[in-house]
mmCIF file with all atom_site columns, C-alpha atoms in Angstrom:
data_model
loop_
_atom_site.group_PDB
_atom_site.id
_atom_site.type_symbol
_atom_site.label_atom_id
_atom_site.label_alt_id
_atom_site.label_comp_id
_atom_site.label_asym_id
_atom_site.label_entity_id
_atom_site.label_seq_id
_atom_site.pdbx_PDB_ins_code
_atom_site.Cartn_x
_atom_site.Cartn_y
_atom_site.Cartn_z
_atom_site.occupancy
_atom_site.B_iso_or_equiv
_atom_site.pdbx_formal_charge
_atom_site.auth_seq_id
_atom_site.auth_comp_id
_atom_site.auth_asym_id
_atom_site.auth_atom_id
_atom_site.pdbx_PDB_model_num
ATOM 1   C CA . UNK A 1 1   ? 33.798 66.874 87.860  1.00 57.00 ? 1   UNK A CA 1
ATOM 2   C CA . UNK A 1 2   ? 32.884 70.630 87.616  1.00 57.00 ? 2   UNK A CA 1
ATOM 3   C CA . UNK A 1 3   ? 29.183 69.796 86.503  1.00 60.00 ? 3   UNK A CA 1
ATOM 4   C CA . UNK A 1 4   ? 28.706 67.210 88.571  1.00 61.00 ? 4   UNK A CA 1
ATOM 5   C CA . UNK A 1 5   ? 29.414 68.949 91.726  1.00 60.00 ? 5   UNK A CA 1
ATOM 6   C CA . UNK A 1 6   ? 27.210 71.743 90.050  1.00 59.00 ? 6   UNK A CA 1
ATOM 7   C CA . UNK A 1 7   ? 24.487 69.742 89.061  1.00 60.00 ? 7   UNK A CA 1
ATOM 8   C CA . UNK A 1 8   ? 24.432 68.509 93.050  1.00 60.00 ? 8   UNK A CA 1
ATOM 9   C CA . UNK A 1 9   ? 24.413 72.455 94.245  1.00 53.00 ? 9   UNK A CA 1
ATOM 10  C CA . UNK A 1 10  ? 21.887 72.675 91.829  1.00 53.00 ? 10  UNK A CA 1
ATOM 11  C CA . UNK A 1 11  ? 20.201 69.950 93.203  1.00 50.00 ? 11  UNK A CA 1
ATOM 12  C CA . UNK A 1 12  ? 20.000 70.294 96.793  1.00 59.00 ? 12  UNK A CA 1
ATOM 13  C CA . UNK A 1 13  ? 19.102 74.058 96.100  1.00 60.00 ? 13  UNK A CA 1
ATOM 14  C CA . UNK A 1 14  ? 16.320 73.443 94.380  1.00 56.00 ? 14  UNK A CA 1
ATOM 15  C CA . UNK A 1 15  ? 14.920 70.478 96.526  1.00 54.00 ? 15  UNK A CA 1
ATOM 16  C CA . UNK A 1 16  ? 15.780 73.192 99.801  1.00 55.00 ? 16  UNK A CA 1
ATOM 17  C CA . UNK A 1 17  ? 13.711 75.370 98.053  1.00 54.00 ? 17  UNK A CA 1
ATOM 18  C CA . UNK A 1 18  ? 10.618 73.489 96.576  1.00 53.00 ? 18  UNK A CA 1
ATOM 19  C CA . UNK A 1 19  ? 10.353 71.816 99.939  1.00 51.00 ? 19  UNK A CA 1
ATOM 20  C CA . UNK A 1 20  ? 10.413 74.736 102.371 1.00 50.00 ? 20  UNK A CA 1
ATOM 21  C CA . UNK A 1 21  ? 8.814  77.500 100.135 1.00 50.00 ? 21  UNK A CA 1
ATOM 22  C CA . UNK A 1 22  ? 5.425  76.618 101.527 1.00 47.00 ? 22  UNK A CA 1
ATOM 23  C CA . UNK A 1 23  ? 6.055  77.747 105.276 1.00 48.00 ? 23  UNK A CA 1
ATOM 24  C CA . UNK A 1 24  ? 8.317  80.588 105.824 1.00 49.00 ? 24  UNK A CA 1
ATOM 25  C CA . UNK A 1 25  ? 8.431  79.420 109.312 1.00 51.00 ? 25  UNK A CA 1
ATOM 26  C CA . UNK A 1 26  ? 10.393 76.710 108.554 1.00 53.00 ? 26  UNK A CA 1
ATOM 27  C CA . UNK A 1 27  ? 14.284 76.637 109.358 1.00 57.00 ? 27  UNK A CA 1
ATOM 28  C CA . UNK A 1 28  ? 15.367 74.957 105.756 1.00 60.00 ? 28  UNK A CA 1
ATOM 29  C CA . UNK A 1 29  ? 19.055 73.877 106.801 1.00 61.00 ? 29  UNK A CA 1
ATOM 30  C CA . UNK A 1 30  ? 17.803 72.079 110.012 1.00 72.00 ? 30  UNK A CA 1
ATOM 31  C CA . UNK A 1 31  ? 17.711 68.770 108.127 1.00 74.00 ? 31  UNK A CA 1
ATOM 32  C CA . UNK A 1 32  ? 20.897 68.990 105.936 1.00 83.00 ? 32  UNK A CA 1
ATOM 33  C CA . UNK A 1 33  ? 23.816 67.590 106.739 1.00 87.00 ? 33  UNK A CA 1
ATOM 34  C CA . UNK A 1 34  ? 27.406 69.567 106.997 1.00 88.00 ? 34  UNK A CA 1
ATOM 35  C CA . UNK A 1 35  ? 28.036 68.208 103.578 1.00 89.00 ? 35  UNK A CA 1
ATOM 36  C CA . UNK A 1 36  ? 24.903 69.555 101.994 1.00 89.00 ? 36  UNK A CA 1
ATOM 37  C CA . UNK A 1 37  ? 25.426 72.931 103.292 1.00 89.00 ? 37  UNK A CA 1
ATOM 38  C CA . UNK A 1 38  ? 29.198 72.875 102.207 1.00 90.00 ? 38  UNK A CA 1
ATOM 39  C CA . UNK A 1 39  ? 27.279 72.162 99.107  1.00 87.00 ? 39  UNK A CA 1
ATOM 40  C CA . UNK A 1 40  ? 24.951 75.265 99.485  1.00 87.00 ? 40  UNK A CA 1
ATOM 41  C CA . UNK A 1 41  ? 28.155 77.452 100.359 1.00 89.00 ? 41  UNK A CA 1
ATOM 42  C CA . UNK A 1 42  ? 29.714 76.832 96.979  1.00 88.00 ? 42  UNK A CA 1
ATOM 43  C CA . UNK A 1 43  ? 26.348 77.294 95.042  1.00 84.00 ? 43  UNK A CA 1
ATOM 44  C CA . UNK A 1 44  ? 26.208 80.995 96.752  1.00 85.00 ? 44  UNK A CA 1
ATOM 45  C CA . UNK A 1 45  ? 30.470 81.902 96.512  1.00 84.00 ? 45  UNK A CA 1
ATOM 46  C CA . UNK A 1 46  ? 30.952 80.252 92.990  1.00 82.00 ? 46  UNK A CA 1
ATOM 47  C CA . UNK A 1 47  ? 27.333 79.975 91.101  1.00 76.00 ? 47  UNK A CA 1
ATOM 48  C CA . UNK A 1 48  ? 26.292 83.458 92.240  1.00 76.00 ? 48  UNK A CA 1
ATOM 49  C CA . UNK A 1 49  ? 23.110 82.053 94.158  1.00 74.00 ? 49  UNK A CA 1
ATOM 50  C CA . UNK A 1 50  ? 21.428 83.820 97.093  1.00 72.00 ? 50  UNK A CA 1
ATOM 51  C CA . UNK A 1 51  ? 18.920 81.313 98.556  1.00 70.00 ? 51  UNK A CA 1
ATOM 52  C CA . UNK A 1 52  ? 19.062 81.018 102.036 1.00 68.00 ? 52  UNK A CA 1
ATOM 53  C CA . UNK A 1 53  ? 22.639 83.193 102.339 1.00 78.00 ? 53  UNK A CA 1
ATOM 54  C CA . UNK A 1 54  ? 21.507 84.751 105.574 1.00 81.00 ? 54  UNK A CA 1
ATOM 55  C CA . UNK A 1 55  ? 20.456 81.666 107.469 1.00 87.00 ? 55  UNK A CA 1
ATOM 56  C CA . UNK A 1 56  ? 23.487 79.559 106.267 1.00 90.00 ? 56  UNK A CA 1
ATOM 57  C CA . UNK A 1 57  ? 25.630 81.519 108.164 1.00 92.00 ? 57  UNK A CA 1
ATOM 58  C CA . UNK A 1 58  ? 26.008 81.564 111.870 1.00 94.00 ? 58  UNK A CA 1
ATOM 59  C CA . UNK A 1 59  ? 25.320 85.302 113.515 1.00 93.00 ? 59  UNK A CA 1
ATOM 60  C CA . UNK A 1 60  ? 28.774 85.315 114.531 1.00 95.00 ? 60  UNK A CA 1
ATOM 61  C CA . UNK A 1 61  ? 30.309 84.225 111.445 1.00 96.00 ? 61  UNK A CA 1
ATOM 62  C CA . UNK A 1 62  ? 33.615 85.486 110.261 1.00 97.00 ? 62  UNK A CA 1
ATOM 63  C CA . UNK A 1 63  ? 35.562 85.377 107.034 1.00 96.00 ? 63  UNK A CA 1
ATOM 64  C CA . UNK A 1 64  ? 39.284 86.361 106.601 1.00 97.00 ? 64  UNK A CA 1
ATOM 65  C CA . UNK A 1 65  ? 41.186 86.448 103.629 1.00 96.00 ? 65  UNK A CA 1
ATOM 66  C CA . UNK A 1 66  ? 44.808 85.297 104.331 1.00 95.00 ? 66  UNK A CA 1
ATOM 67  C CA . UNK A 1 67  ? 46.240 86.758 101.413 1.00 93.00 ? 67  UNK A CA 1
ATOM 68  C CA . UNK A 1 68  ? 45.492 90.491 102.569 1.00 93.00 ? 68  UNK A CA 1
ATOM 69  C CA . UNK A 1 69  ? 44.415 89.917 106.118 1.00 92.00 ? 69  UNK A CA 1
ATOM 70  C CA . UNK A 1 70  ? 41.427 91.102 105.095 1.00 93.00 ? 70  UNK A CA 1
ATOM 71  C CA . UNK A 1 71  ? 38.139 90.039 107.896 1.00 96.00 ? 71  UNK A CA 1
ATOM 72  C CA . UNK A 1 72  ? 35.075 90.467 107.567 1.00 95.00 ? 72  UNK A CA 1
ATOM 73  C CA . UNK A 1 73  ? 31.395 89.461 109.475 1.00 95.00 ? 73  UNK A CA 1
ATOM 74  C CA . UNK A 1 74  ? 28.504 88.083 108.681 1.00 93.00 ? 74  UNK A CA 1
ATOM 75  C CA . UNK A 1 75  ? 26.605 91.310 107.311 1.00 93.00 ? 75  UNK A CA 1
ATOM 76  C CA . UNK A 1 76  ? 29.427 92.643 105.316 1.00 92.00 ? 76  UNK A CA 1
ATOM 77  C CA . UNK A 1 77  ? 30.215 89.218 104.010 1.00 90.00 ? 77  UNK A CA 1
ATOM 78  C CA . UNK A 1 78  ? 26.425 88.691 102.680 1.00 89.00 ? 78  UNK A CA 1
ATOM 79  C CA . UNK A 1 79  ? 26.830 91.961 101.146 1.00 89.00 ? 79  UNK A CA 1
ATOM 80  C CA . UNK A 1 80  ? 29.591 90.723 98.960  1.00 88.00 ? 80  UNK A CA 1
ATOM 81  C CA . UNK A 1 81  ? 27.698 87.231 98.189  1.00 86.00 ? 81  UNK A CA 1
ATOM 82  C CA . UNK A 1 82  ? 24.940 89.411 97.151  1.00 86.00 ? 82  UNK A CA 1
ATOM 83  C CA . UNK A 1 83  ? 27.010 91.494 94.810  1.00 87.00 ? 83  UNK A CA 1
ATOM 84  C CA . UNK A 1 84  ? 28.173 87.759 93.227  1.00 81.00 ? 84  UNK A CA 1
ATOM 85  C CA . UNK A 1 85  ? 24.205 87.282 92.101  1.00 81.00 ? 85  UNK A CA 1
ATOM 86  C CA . UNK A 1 86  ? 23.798 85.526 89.130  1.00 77.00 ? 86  UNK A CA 1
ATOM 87  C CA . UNK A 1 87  ? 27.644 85.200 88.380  1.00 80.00 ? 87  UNK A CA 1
ATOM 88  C CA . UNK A 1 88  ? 29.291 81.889 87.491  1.00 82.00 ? 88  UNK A CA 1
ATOM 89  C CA . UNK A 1 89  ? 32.987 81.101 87.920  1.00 86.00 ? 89  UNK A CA 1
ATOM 90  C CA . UNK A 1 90  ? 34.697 79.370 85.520  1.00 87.00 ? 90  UNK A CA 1
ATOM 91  C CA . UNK A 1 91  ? 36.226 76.667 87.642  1.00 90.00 ? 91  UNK A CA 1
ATOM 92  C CA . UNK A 1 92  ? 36.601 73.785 88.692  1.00 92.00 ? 92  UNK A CA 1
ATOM 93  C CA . UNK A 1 93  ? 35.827 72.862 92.321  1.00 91.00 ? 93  UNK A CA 1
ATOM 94  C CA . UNK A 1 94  ? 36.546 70.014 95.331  1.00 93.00 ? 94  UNK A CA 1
ATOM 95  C CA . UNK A 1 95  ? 34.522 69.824 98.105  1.00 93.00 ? 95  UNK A CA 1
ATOM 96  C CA . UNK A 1 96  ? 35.953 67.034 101.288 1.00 94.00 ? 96  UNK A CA 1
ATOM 97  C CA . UNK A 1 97  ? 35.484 67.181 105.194 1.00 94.00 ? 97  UNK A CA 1
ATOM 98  C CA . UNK A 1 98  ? 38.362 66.980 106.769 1.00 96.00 ? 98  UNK A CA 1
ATOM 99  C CA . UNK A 1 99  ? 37.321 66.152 109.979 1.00 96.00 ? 99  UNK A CA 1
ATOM 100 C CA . UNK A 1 100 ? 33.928 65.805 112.008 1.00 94.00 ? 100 UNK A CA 1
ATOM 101 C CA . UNK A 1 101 ? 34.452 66.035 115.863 1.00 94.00 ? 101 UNK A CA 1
ATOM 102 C CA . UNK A 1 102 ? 30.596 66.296 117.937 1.00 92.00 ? 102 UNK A CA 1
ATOM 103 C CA . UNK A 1 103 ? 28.976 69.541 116.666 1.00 94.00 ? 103 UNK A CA 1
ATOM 104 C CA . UNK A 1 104 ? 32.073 71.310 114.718 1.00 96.00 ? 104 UNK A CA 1
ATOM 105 C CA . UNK A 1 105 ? 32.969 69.758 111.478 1.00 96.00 ? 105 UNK A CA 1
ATOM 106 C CA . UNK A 1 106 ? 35.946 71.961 109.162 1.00 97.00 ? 106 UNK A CA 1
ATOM 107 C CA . UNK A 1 107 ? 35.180 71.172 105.605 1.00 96.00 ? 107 UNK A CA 1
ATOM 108 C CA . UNK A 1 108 ? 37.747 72.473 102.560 1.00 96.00 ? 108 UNK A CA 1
ATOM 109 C CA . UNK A 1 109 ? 36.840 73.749 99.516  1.00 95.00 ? 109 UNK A CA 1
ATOM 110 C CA . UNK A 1 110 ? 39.225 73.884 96.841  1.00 96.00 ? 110 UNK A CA 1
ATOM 111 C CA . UNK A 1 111 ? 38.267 76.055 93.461  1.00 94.00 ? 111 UNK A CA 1
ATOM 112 C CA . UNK A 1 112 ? 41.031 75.531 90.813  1.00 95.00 ? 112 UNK A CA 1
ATOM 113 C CA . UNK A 1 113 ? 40.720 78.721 88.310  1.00 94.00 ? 113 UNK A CA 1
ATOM 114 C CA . UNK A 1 114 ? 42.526 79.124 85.024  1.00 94.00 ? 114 UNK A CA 1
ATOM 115 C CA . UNK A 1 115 ? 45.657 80.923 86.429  1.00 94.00 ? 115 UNK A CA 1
ATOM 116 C CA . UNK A 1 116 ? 45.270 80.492 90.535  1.00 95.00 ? 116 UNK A CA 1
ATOM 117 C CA . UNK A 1 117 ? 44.041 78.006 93.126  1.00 96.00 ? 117 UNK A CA 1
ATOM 118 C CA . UNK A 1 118 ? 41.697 79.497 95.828  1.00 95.00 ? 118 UNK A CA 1
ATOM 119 C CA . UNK A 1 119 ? 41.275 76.809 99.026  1.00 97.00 ? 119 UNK A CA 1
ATOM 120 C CA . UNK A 1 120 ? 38.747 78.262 101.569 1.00 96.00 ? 120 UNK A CA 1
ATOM 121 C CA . UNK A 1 121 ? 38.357 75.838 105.051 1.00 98.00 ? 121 UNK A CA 1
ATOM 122 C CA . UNK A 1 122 ? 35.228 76.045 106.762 1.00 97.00 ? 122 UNK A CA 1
ATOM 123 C CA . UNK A 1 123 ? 33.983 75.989 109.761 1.00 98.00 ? 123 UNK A CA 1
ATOM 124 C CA . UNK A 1 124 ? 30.617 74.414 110.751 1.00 96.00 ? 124 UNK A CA 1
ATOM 125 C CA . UNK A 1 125 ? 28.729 73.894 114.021 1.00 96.00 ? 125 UNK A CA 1
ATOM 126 C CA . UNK A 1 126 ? 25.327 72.123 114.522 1.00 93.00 ? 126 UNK A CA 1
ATOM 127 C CA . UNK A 1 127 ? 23.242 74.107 116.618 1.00 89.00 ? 127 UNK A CA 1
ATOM 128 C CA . UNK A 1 128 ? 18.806 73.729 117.157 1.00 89.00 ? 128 UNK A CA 1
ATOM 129 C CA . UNK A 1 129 ? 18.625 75.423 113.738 1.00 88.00 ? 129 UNK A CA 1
ATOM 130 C CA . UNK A 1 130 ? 20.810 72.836 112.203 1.00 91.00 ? 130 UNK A CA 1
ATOM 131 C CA . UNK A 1 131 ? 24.349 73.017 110.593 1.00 93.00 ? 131 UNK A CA 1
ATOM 132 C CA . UNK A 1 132 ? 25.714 76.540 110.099 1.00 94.00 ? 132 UNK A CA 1
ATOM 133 C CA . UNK A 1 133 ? 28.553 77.881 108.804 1.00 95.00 ? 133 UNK A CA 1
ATOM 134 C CA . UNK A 1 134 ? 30.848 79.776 111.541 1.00 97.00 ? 134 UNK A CA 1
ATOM 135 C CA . UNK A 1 135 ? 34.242 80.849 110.167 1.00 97.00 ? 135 UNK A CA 1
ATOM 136 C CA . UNK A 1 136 ? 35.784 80.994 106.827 1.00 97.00 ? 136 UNK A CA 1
ATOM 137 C CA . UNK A 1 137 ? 39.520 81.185 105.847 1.00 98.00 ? 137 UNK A CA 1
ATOM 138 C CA . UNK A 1 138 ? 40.152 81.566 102.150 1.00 97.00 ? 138 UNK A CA 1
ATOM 139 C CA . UNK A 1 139 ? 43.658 80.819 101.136 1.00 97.00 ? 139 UNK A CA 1
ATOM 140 C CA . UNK A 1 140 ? 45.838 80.727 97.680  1.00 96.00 ? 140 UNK A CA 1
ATOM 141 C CA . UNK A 1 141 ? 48.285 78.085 98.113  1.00 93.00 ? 141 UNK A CA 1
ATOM 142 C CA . UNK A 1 142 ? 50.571 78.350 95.086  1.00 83.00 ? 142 UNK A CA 1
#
C-alpha cells in the first residue's frame, strides 16, 4: 500500500511538473482535483518534495498541532516543509475524503509510523486558482 500511494505522489508530481514547466505563467493545481492535491500534500510532508509547496497552500493557510497547541501560517509552515527536502518517512500512509460539500472538501491523512500514528485532516477550498489547501490539524490518536 505504502508504494503504491507513493508511486501515485510520484506520479502526479511528475506529470504536474513535465506539463506546466514550459510556462511559468501557468497556475499548475488549477486542473487537479482535491484528491490529487491531497496527493501532492503527502509527497511534500512525507517524501520530502518541494514542487509547487507555495502555491498548494492557500495565503491564509494555517496548521496546528494538537498535541502541543502548536500553530503556525503559511510562511512558517513552508519553512518547515522546506527543511523536510529530500527526506523520506518510513511509513505507511492512507489518504480518504471525508466529505465534499460545494467548494470545501476536509480530506484525512493517516501516516502509521513504527511506534506512533500521526492523522492530519485537511482542509481544502476551490477557488479561480483551483483547489488549495486552507487549514491543517495534525493529530496522534493513540
Amino acid at each position: 500500500m505504502k508504494r503504491k500511494i507513493t508511486t501515485i505522489a510520484a506520479v502526479i508530481i511528475a506529470l504536474v511538473a513535465s506539463v506546466y514547466s514550459a510556462n511559468a505563467n501557468v497556475k499548475p493545481y488549477k486542473d487537479l482535483n482535491n484528491k490529487e492535491v491531497l496527493f501532492s500534500y503527502v509527497s511534500a510532508s512525507i517524501l520530502g518534495s518541494d514542487m509547487y509547496n507555495k502555491i498548494m497552500f492557500a495565503d491564509d493557510f494555517e496548521y496546528r498541532n494538537t498535541a502541543n497547541d502548536d500553530k503556525h501560517d503559511k510562511k512558517s509552515y513552508l519553512k518547515y516543509l522546506k527543511s523536510l527536502k529530500d527526506n523520506k518517512f518510513d511509513c505507511e500512509q492512507t489518504i480518504e475524503i471525508l466529505d465534499q460539500t460545494g467548494n470545501t472538501t476536509i480530506g484525512k491523512v493517516t501516516m502509521e509510523f513504527p511506534t506512533f500514528k500521526r492523522v492530519d485532516y485537511v482542509t481544502l477550498v476551490q477557488s479561480e486558482e483551483g483547489w488549495k489547501i486552507k487549514n491543517v490539524t495534525t493529530t496522534y490518536p493513540l
